[in-house]
mmCIF file of C-alpha atoms and ligand atoms in Angstrom:
data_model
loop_
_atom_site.group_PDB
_atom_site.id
_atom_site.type_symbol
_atom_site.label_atom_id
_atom_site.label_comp_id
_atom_site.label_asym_id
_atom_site.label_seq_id
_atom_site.Cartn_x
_atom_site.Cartn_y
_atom_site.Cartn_z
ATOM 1 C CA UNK T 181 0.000 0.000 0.000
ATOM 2 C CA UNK T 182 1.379 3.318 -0.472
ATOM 3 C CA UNK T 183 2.201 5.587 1.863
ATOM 4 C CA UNK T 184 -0.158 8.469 2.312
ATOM 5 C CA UNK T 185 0.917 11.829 1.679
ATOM 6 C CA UNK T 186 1.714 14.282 4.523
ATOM 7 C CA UNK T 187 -1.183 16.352 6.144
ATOM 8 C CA UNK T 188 -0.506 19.844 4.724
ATOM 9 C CA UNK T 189 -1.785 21.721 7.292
ATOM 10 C CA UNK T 190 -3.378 25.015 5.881
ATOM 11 C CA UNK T 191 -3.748 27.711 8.033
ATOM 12 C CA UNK T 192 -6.755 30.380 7.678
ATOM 13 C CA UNK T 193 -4.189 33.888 6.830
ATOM 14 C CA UNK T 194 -5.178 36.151 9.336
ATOM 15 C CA UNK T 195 -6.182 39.512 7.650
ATOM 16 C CA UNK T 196 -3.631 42.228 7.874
ATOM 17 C CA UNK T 197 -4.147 44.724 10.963
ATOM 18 C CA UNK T 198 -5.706 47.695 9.349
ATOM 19 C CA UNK T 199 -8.503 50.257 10.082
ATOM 20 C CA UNK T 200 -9.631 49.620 6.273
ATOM 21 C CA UNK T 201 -10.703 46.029 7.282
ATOM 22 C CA UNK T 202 -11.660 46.711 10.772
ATOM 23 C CA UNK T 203 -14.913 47.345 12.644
ATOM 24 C CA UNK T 204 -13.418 50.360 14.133
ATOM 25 C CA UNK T 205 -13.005 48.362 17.186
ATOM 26 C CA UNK T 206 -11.208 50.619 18.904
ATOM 27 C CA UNK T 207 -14.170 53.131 18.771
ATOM 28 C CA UNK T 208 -16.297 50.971 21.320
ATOM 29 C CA UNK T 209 -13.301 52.243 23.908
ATOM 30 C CA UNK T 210 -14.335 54.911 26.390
ATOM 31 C CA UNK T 211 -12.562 58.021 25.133
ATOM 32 C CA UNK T 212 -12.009 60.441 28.188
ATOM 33 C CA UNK T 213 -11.732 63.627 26.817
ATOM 34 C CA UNK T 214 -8.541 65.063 28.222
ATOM 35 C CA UNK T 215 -7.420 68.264 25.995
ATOM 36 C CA UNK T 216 -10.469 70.405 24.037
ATOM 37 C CA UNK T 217 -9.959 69.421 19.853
ATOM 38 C CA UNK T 218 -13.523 70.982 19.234
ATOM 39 C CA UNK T 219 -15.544 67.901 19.298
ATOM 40 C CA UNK T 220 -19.009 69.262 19.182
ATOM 41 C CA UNK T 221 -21.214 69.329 22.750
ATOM 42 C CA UNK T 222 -23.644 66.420 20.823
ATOM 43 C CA UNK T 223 -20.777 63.752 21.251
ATOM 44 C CA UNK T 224 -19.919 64.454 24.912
ATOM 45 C CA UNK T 225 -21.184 62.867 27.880
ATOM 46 C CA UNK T 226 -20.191 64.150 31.387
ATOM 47 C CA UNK T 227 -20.059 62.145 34.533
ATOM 48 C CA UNK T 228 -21.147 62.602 37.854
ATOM 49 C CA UNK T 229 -17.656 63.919 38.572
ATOM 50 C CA UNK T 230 -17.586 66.669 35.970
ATOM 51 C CA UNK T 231 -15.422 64.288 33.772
ATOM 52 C CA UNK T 232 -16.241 64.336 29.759
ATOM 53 C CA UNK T 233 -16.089 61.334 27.796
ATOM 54 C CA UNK T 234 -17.169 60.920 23.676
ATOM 55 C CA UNK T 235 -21.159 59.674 24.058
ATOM 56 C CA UNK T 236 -21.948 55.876 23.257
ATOM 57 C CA UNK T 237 -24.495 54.137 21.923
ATOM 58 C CA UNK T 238 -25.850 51.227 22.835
ATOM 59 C CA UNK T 239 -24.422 48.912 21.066
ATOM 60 C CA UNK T 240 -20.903 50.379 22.737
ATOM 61 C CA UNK T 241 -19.718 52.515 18.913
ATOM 62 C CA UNK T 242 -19.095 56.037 19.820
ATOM 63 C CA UNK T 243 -22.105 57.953 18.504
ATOM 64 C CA UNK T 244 -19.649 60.489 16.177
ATOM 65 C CA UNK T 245 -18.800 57.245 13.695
ATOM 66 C CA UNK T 246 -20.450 56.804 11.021
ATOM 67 C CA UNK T 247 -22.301 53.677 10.906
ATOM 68 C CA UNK T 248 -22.753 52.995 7.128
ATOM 69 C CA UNK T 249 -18.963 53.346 6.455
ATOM 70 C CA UNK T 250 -17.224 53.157 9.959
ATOM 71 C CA UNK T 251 -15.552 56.332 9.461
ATOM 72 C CA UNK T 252 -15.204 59.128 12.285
ATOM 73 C CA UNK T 253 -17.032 61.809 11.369
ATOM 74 C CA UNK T 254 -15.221 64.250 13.060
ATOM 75 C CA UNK T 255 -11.958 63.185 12.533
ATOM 76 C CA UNK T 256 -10.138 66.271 12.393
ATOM 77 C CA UNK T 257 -11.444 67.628 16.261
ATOM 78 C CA UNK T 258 -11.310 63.723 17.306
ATOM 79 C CA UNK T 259 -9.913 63.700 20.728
ATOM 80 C CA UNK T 260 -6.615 63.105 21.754
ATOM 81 C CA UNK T 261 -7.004 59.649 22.583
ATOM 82 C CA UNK T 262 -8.308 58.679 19.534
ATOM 83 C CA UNK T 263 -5.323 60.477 17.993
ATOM 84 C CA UNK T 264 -2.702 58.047 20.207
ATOM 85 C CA UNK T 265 -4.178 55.160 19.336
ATOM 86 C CA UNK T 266 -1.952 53.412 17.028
ATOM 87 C CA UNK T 267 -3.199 50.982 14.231
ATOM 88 C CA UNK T 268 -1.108 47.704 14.948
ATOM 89 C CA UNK T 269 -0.520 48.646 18.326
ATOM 90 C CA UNK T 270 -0.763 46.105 21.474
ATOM 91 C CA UNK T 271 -3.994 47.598 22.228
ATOM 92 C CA UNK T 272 -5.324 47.597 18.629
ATOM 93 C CA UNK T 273 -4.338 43.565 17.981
ATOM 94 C CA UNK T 274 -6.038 43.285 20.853
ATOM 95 C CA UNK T 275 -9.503 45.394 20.419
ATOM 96 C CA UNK T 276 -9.618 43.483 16.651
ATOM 97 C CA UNK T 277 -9.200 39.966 18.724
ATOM 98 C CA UNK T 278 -12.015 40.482 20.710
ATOM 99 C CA UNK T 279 -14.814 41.721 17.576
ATOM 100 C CA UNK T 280 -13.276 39.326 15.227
ATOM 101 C CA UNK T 281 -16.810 38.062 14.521
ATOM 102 C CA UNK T 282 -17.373 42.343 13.715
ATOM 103 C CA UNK T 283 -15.002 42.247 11.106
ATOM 104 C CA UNK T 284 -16.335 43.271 7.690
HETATM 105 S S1 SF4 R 1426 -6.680 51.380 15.158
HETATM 106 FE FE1 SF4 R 1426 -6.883 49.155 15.207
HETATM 107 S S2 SF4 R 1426 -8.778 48.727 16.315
HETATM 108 FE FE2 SF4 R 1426 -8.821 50.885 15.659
HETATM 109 S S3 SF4 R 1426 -9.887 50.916 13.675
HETATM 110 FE FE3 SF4 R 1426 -7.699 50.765 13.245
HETATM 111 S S4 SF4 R 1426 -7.291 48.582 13.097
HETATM 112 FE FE4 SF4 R 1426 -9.267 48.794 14.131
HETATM 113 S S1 SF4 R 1427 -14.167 60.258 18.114
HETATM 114 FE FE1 SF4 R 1427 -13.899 59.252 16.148
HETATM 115 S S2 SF4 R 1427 -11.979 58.091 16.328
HETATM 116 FE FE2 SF4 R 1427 -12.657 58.634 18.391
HETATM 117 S S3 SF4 R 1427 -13.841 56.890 19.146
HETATM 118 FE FE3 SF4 R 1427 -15.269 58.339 18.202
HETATM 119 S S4 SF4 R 1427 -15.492 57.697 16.082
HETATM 120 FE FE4 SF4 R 1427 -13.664 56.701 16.900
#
């Protein structure tokens, strides 16, 4: 009998890590808003303690992205966080890991 060929084991090629094939996971994150970048007073959400933090919906998205093409829609006064957060980063690997059923 012949010998059977080897297993080739194929592995599924995880997608590269970039916002263009992301759910903008990172935008479920609570953004504290820590320096004024003009985001308008419709995105903020104070807390008891006078502390501001970009609004959420319910689903967890921050209410300034845009739903139909995941886009912040004010990404020029986005806050400073949002700014630091580096695609491919630790924390970004990370937020993608968790919504990898999200991605699109
Ligand atoms: S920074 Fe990372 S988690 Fe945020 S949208 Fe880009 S790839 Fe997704
Ligand atoms: S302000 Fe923009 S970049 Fe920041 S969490 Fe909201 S949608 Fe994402």
């Amino acid at each position: 009998m012949p010998e059977q060929p080897p297993l080739i084991h194929r592995q599924t090629p995880s997608p590269p890590v970039l916002c263009s094939n992301c759910a903008a996971c990172c935008c479920r994150l609570e953004v504290m808003l820590v320096t004024d970048t003009g985001v308008p007073a419709r995105f903020i959400e104070q807390d008891r303690w006078g502390g501001e933090t970009m609004r959420r919906l319910d689903d967890g998205w921050c209410a300034a992205l845009d739903r139909d093409s995941m886009r912040c829609t004010i990404y020029a006064n986005r806050p400073l966080i949002c700014r630091e957060f580096e695609m491919g980063s630790p924390e970004c690997v990370e937020e993608r890991g968790d919504l990898a059923q999200a991605y699109r």
